[in-house]
PDB file of C-alpha atoms in Angstrom:
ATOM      1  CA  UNK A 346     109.336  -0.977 -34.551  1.00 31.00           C
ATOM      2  CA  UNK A 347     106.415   0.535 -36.189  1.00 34.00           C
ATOM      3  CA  UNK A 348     103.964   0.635 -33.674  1.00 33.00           C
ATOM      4  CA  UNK A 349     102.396  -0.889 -30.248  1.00 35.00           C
ATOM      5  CA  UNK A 350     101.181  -3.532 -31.368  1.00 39.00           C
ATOM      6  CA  UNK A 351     104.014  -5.366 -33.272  1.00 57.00           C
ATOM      7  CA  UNK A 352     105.361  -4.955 -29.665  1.00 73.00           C
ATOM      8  CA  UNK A 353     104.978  -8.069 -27.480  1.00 80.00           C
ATOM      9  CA  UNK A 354     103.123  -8.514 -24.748  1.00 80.00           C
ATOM     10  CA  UNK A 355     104.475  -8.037 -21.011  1.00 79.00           C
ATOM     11  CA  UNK A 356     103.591 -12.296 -20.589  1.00 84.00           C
ATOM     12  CA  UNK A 357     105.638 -12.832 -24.159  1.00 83.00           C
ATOM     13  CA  UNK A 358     108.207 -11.192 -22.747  1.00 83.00           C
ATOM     14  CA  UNK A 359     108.315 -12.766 -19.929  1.00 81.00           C
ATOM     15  CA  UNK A 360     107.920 -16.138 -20.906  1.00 81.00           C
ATOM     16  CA  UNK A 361     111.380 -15.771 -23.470  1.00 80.00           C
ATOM     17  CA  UNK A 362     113.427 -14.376 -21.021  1.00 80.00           C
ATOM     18  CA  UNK A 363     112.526 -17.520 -18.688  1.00 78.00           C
ATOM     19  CA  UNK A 364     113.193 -19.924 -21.156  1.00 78.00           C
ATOM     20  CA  UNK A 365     116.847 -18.137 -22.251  1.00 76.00           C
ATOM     21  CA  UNK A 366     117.686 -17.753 -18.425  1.00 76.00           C
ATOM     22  CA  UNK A 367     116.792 -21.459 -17.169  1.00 73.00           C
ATOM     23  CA  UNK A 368     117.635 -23.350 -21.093  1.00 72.00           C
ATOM     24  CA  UNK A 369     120.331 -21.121 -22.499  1.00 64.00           C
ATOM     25  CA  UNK A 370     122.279 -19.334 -19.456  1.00 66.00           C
ATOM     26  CA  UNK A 371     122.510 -21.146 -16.732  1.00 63.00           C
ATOM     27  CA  UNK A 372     123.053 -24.971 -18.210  1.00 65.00           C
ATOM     28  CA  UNK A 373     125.754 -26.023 -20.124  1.00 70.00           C
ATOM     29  CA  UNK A 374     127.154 -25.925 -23.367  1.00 73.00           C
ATOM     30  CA  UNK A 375     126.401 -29.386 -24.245  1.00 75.00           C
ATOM     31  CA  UNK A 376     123.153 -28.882 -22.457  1.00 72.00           C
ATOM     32  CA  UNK A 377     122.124 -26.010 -24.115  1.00 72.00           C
ATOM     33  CA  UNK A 378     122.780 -27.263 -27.856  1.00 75.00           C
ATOM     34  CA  UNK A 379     120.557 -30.256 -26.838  1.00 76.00           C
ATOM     35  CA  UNK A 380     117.943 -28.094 -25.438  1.00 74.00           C
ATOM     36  CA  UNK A 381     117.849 -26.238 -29.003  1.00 71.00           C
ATOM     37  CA  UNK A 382     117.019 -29.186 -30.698  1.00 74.00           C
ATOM     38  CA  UNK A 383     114.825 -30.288 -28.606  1.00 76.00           C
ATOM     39  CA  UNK A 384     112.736 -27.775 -28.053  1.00 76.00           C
ATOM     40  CA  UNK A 385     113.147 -25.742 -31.624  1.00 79.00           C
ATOM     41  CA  UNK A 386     109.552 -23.951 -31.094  1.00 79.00           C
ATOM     42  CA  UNK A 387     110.434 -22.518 -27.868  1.00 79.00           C
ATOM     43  CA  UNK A 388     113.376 -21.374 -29.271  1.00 81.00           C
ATOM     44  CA  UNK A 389     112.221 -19.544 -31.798  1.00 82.00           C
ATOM     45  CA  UNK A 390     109.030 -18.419 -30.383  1.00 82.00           C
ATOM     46  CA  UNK A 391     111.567 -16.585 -27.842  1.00 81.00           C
ATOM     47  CA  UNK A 392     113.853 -15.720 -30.674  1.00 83.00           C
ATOM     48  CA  UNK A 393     111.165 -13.517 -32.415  1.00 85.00           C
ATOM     49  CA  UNK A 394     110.078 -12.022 -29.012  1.00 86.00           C
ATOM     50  CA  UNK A 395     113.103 -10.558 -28.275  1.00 83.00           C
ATOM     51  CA  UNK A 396     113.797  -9.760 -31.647  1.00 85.00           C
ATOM     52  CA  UNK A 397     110.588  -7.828 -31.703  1.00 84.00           C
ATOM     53  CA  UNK A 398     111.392  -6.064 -28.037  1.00 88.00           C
ATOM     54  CA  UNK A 399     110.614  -2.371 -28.395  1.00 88.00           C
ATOM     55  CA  UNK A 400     113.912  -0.650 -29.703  1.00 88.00           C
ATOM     56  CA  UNK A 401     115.562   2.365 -27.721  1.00 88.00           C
ATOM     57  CA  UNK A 402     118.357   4.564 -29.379  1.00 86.00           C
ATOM     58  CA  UNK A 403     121.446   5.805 -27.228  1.00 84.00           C
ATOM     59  CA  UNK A 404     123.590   8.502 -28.277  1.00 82.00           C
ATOM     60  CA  UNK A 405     127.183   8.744 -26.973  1.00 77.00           C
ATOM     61  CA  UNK A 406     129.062  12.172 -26.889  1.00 71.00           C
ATOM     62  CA  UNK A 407     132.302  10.213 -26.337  1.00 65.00           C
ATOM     63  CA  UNK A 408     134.885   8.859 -29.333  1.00 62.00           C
ATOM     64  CA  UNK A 409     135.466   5.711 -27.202  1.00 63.00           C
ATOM     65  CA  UNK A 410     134.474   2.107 -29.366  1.00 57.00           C
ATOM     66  CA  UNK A 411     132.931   1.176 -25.939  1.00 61.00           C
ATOM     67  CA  UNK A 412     131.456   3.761 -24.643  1.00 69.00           C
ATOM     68  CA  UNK A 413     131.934   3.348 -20.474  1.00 64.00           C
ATOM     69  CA  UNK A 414     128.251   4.378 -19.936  1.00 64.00           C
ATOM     70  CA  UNK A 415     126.418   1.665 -21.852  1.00 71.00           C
ATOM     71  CA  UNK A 416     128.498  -1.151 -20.556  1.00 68.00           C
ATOM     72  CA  UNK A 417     128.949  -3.073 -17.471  1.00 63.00           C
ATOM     73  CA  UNK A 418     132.398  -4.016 -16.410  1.00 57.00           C
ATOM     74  CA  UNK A 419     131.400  -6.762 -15.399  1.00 53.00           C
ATOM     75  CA  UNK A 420     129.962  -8.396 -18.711  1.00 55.00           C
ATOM     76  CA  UNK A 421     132.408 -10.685 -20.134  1.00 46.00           C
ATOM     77  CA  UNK A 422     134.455  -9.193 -23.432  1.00 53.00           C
ATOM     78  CA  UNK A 423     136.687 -12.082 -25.645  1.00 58.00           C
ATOM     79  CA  UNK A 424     139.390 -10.503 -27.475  1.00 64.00           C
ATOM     80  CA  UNK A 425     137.415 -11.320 -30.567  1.00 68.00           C
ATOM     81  CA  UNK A 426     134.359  -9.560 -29.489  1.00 64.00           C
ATOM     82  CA  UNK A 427     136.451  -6.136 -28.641  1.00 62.00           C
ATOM     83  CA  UNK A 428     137.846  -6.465 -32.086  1.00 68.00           C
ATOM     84  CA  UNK A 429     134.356  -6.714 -33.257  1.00 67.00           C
ATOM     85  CA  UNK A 430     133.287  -3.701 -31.288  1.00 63.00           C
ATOM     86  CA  UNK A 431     135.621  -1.559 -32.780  1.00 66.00           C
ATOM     87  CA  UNK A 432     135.309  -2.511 -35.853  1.00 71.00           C
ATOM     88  CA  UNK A 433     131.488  -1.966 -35.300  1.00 67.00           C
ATOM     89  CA  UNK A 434     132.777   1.926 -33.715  1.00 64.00           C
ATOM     90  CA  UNK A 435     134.728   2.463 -37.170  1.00 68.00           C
ATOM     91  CA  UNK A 436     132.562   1.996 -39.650  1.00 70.00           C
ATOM     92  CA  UNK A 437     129.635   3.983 -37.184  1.00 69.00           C
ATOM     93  CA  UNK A 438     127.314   0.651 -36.837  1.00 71.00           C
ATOM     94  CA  UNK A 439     125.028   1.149 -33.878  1.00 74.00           C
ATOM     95  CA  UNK A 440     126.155  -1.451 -31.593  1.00 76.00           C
ATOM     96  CA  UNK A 441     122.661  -3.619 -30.462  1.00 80.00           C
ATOM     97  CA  UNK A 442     122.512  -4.876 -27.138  1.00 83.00           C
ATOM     98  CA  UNK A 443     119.499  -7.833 -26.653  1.00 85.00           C
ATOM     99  CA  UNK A 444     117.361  -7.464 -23.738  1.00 87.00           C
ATOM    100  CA  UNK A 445     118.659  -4.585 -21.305  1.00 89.00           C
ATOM    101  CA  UNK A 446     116.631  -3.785 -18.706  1.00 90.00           C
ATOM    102  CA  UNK A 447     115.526   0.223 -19.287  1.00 93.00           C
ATOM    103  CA  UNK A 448     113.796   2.562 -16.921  1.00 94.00           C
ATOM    104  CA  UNK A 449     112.293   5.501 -18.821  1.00 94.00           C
ATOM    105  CA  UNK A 450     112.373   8.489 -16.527  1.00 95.00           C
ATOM    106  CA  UNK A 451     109.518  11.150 -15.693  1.00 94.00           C
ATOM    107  CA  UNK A 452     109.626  14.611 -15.345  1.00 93.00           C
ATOM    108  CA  UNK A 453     109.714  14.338 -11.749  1.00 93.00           C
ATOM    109  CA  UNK A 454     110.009  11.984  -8.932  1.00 94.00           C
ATOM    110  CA  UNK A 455     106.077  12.149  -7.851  1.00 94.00           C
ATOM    111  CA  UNK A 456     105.483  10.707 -10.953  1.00 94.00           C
ATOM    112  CA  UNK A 457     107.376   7.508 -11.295  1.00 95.00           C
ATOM    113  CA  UNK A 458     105.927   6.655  -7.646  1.00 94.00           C
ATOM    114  CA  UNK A 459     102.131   7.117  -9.228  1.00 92.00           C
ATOM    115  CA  UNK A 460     100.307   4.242  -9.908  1.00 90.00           C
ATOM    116  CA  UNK A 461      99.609   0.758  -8.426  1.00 90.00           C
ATOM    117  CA  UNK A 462     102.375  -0.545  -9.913  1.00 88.00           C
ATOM    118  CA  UNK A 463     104.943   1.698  -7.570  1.00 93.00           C
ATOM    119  CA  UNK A 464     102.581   0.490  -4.316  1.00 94.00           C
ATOM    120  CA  UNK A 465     105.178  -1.479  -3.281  1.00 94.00           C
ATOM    121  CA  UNK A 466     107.640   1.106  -3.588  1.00 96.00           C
ATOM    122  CA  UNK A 467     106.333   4.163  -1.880  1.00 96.00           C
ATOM    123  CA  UNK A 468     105.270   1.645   1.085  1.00 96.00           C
ATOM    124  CA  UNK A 469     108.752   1.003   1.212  1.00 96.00           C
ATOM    125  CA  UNK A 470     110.090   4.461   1.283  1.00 96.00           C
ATOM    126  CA  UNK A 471     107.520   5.516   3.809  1.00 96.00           C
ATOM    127  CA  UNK A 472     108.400   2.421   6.227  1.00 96.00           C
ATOM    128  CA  UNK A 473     112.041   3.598   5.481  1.00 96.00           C
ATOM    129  CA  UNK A 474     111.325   7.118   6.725  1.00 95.00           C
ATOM    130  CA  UNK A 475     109.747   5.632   9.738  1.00 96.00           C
ATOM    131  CA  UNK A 476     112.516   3.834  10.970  1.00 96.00           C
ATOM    132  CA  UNK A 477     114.684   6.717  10.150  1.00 96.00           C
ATOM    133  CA  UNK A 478     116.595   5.422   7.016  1.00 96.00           C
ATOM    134  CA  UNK A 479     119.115   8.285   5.258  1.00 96.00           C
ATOM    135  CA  UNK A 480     120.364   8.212   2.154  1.00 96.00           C
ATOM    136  CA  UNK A 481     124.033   9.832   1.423  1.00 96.00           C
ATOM    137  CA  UNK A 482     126.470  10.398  -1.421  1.00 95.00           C
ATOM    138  CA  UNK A 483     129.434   8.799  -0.778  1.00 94.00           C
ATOM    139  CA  UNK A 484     133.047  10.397  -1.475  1.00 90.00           C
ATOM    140  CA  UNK A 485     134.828   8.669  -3.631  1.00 83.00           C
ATOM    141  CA  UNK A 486     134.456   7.109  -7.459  1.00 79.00           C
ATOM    142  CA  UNK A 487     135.646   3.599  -5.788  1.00 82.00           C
ATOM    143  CA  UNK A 488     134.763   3.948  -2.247  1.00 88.00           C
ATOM    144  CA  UNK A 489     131.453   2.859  -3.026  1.00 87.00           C
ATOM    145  CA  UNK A 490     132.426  -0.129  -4.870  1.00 86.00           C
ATOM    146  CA  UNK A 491     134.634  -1.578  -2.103  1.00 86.00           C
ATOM    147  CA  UNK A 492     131.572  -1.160   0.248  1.00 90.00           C
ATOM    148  CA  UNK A 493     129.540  -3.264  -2.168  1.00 89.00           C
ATOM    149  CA  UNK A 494     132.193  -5.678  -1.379  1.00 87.00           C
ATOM    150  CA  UNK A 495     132.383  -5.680   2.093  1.00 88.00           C
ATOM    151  CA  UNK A 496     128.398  -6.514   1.975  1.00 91.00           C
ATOM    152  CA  UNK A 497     128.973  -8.910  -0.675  1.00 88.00           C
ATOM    153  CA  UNK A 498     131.889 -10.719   0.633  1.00 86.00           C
ATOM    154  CA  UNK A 499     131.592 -10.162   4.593  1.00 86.00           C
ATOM    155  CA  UNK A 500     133.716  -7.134   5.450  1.00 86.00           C
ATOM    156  CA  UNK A 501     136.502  -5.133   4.855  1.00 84.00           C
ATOM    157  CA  UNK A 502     139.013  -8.012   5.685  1.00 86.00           C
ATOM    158  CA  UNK A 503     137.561 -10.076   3.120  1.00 84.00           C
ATOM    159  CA  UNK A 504     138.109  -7.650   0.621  1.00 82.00           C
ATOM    160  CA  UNK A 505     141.429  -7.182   1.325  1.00 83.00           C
ATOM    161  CA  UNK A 506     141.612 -11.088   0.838  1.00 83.00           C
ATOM    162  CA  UNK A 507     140.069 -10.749  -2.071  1.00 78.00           C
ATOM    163  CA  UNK A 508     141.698  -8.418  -3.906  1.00 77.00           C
ATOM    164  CA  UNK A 509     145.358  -9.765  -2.624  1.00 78.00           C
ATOM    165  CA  UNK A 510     143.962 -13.367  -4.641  1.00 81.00           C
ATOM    166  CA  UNK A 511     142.707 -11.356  -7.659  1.00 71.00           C
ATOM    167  CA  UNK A 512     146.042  -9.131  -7.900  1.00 71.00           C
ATOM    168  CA  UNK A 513     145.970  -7.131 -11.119  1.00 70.00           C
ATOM    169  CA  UNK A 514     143.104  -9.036 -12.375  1.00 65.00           C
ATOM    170  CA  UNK A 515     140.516  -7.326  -9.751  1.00 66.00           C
ATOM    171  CA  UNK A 516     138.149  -5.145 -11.451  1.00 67.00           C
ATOM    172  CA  UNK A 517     138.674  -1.026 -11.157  1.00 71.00           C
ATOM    173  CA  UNK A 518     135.905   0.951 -10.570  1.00 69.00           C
ATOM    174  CA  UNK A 519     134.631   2.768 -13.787  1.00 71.00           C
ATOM    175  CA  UNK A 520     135.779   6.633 -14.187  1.00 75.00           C
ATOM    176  CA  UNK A 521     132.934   8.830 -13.137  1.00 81.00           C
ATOM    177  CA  UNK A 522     130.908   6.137 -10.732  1.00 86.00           C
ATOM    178  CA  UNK A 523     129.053   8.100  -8.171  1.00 92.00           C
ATOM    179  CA  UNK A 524     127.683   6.341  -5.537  1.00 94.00           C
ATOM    180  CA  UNK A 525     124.695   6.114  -2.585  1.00 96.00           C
ATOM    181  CA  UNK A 526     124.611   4.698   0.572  1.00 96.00           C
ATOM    182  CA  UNK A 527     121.631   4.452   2.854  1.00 97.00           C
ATOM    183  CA  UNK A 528     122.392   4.301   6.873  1.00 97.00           C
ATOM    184  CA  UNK A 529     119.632   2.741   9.345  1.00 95.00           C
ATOM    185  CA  UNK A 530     118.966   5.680  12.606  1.00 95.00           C
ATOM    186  CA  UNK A 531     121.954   4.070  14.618  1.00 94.00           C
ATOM    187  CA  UNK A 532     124.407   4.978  11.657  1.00 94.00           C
ATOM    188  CA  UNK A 533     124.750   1.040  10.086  1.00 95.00           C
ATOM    189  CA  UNK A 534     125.272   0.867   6.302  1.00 95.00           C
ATOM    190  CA  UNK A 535     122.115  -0.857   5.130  1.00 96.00           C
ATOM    191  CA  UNK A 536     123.466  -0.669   1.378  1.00 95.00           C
ATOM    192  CA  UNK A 537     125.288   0.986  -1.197  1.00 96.00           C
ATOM    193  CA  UNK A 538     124.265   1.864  -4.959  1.00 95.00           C
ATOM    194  CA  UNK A 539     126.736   2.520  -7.513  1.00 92.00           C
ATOM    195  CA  UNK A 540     125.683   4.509 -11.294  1.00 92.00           C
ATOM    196  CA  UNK A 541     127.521   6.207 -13.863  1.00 89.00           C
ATOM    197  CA  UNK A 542     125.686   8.874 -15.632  1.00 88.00           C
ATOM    198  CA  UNK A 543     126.387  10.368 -18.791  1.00 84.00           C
ATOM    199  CA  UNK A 544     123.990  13.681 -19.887  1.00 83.00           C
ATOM    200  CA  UNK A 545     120.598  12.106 -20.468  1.00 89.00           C
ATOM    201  CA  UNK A 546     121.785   8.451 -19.928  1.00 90.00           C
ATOM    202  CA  UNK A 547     122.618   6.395 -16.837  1.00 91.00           C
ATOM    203  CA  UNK A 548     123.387   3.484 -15.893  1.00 90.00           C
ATOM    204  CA  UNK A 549     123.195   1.319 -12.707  1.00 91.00           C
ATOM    205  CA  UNK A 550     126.106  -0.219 -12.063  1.00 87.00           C
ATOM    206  CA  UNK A 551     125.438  -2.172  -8.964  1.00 88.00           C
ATOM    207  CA  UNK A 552     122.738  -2.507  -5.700  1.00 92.00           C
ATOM    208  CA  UNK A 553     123.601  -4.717  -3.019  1.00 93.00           C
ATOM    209  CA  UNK A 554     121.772  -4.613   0.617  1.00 94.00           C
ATOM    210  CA  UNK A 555     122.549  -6.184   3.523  1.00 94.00           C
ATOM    211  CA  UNK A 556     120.305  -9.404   4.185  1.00 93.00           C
ATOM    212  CA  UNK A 557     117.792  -8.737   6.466  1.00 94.00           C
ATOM    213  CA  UNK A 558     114.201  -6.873   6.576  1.00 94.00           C
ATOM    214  CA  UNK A 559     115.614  -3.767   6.964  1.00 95.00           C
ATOM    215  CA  UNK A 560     118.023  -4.173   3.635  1.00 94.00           C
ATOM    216  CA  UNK A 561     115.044  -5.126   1.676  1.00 94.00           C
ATOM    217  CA  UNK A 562     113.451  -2.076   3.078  1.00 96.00           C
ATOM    218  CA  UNK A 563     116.390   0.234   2.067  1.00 96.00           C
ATOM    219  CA  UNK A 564     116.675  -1.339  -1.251  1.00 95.00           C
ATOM    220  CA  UNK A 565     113.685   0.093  -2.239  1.00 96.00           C
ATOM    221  CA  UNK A 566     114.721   3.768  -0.767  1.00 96.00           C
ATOM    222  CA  UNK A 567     118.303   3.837  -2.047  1.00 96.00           C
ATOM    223  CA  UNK A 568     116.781   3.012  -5.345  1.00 97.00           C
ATOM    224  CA  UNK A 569     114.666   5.904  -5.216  1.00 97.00           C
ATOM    225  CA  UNK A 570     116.856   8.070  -4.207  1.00 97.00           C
ATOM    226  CA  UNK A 571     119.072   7.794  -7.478  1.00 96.00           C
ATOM    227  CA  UNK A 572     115.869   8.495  -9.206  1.00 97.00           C
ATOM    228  CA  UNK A 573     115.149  11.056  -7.666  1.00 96.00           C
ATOM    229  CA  UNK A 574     118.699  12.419  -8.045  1.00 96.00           C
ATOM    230  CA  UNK A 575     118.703  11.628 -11.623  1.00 96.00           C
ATOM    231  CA  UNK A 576     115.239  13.164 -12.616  1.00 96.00           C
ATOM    232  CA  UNK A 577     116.410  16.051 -10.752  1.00 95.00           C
ATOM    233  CA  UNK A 578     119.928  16.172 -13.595  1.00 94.00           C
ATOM    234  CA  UNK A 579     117.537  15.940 -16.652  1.00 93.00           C
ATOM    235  CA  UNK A 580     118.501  12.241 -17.287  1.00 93.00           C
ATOM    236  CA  UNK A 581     115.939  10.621 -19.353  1.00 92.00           C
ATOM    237  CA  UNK A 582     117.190   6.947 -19.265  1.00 93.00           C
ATOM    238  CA  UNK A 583     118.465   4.634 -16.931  1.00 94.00           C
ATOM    239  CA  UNK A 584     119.703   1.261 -17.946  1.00 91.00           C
ATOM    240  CA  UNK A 585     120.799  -1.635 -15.821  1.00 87.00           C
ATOM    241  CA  UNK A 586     122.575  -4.936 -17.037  1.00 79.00           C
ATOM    242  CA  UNK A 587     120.375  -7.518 -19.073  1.00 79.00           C
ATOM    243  CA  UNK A 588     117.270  -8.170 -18.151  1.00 82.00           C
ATOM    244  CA  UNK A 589     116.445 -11.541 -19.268  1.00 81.00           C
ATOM    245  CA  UNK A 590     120.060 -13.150 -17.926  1.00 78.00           C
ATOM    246  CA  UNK A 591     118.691 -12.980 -14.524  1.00 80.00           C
ATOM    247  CA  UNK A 592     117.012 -15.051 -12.026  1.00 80.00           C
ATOM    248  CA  UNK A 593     112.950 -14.731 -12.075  1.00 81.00           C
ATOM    249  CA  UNK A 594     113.395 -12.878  -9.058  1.00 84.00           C
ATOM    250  CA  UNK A 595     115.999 -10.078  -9.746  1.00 86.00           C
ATOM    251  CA  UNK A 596     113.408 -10.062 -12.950  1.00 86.00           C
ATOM    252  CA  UNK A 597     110.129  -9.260 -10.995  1.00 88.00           C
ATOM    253  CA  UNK A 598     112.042  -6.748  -9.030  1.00 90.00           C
ATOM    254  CA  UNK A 599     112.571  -4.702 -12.285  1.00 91.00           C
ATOM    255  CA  UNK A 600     108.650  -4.932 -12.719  1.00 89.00           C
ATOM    256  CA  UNK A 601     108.455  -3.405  -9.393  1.00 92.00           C
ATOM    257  CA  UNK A 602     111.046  -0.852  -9.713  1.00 94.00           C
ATOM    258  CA  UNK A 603     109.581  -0.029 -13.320  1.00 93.00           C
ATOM    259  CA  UNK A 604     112.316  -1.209 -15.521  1.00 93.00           C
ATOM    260  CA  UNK A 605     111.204  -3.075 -19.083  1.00 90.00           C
ATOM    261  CA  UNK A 606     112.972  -5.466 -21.709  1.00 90.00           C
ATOM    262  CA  UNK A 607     113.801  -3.251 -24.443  1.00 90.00           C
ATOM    263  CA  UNK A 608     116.415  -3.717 -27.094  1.00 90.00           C
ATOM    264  CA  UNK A 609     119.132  -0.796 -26.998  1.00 88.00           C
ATOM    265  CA  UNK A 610     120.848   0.276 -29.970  1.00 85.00           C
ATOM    266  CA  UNK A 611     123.768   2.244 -28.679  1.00 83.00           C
ATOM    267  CA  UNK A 612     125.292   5.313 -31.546  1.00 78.00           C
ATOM    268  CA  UNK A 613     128.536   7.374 -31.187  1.00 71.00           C
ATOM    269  CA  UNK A 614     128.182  11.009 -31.932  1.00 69.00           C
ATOM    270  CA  UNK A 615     130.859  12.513 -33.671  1.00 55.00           C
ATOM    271  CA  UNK A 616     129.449  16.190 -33.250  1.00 40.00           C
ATOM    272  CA  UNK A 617     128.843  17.918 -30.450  1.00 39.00           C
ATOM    273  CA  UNK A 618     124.762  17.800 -29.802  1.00 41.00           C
ATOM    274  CA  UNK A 619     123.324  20.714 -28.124  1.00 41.00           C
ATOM    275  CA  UNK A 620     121.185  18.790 -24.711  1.00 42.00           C
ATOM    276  CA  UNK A 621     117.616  19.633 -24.621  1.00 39.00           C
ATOM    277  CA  UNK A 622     115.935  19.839 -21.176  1.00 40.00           C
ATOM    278  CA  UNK A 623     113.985  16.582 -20.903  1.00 41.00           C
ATOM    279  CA  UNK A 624     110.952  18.882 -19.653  1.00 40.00           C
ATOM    280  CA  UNK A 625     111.084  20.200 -23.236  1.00 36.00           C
ATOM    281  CA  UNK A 626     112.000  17.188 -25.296  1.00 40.00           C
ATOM    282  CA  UNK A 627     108.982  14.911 -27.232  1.00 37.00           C
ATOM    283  CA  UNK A 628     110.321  11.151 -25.924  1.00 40.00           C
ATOM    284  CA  UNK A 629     110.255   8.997 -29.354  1.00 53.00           C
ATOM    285  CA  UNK A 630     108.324   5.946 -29.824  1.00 50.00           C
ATOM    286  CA  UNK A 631     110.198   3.758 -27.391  1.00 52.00           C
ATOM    287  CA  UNK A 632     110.327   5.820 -24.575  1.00 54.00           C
ATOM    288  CA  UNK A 633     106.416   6.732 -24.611  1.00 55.00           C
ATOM    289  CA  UNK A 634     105.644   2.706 -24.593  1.00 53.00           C
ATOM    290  CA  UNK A 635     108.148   1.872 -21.758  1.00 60.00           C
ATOM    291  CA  UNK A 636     106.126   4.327 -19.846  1.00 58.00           C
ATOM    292  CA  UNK A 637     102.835   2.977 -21.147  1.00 55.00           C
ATOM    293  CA  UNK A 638     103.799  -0.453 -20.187  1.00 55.00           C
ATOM    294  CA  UNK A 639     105.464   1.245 -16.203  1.00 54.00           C
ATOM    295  CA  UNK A 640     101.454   3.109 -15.871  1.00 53.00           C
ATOM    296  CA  UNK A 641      99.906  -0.390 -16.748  1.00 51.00           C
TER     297      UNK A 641
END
């Protein structure tokens, strides 16, 4: 990327990640040949777009070919594809993920709440204060995962259920995950939010509230909160699963939030970098037009 306005625009972007969610991801495989042929213009058009996406480089401090931070556990990973990844690690190729959704961080947490784009977001938190809402770490690196289950899947005895079905083939939390849980006044979890970070990168590894007006509410404040925490640790980066294979919905909630399509190109450091405070550090090219596109 050489400059703004090779970038595309915020309705470009848009528009390609609809088509690859409801053509590509969701129908399939037979479907999703015959939608390439029969609509070849929309498939290139989002082709290029994404392909164009503004580019953000990740360094990782750790030797592992797939680095913990930068990936979901939940993505799935063929046998082939791990192969390919280390390969990729070996020979020091940056490894480019399509279309991750990226929030680039400000100095502090007054500033990612200015704006009319954040309206929605401090009228959340300030609704969330009213009705008392409290946001606390929770002990644990897979405590906080299990209570994303018990929202998800109706309790604690469904997880049990759950897990006895899935035997060894249940997922394990990530090493490191910290997690957040907000409580309503009366002490009820409203909902849990699970992250890994890693120096100057995070990454959100799951949100779920509970379905109601008041989990809506504390979506928004348990959302903030991690900001806050992370701004607060000098992270510079926070980056969430794709954001084009997701529902229009989970998409405009980024744009609320402040996240942006942007193409991640993910390095391994073999030498130990000295961190900069990000109060001190000149963001590149990337970073300073996420947070031109977050102030539009």
């Amino acid at each position: 990327m050489r400059g703004v306005r090779s970038s595309p625009s915020a309705c470009e972007v848009e528009q390609a990640a609809g088509f690859v969610y409801d053509s590509l991801l969701t129908a399939s495989p037979r479907v999703r040949v015959a939608c390439v042929f029969r609509s070849p213009g929309q498939t290139w058009s989002a082709a290029r777009v994404l392909a164009s996406l503004p580019a953000v480089d990740v360094v990782s401090a750790s030797r592992e070919f797939r680095p913990p931070m930068f990936y979901s556990p939940f993505e799935a990973t063929s046998r082939l594809r791990r192969i390919g990844a280390r390969l990729t690690f070996s020979l020091r190729v940056p490894q480019v993920r399509i279309g991750r959704a990226v929030l680039a961080l400000p100095d502090c947490v007054e500033d990612y709440l200015k704006g009319r784009s954040r309206q929605t977001v401090r009228t959340a938190c300030t609704r969330g204060r009213t009705l008392g809402m409290e946001v606390r770490p929770v002990d644990g690196e897979g405590v906080g995962a299990r209570m994303i289950g018990e929202i998800m899947l109706g309790g604690p005895e469904a997880v049990e259920e759950f897990l006895a079905t899935a035997g060894p083939a249940a997922p394990e939390p990530t090493p490191g995950l910290k997690s957040l849980a907000v409580y309503s006044a009366t002490g009820e979890v409203l909902g849990v939010l699970c992250y890994l970070q890693s120096g100057e990168y995070a990454r959100l590894e799951g949100i779920k509230c509970v379905a109601t007006e008041d989990g809506a509410i504390a979506r928004y404040v348990l959302h903030t909160s991690m900001v806050e925490a992370l701004i607060h640790d000098e992270v510079r980066l926070l980056l969430a699963d794709s954001g084009i294979s997701i529902s229009a919905g989970i998409r405009y909630l980024h744009q609320r939030l402040g996240y942006q399509i942007a193409n991640v190109r993910i390095r391994s450091s073999w030498a130990t970098v000295d961190k900069v405070p990000a109060k001190h550090r000149k963001s590149d090219e990337a970073t300073q037009l996420l947070d031109a596109r977050a102030a539009s």
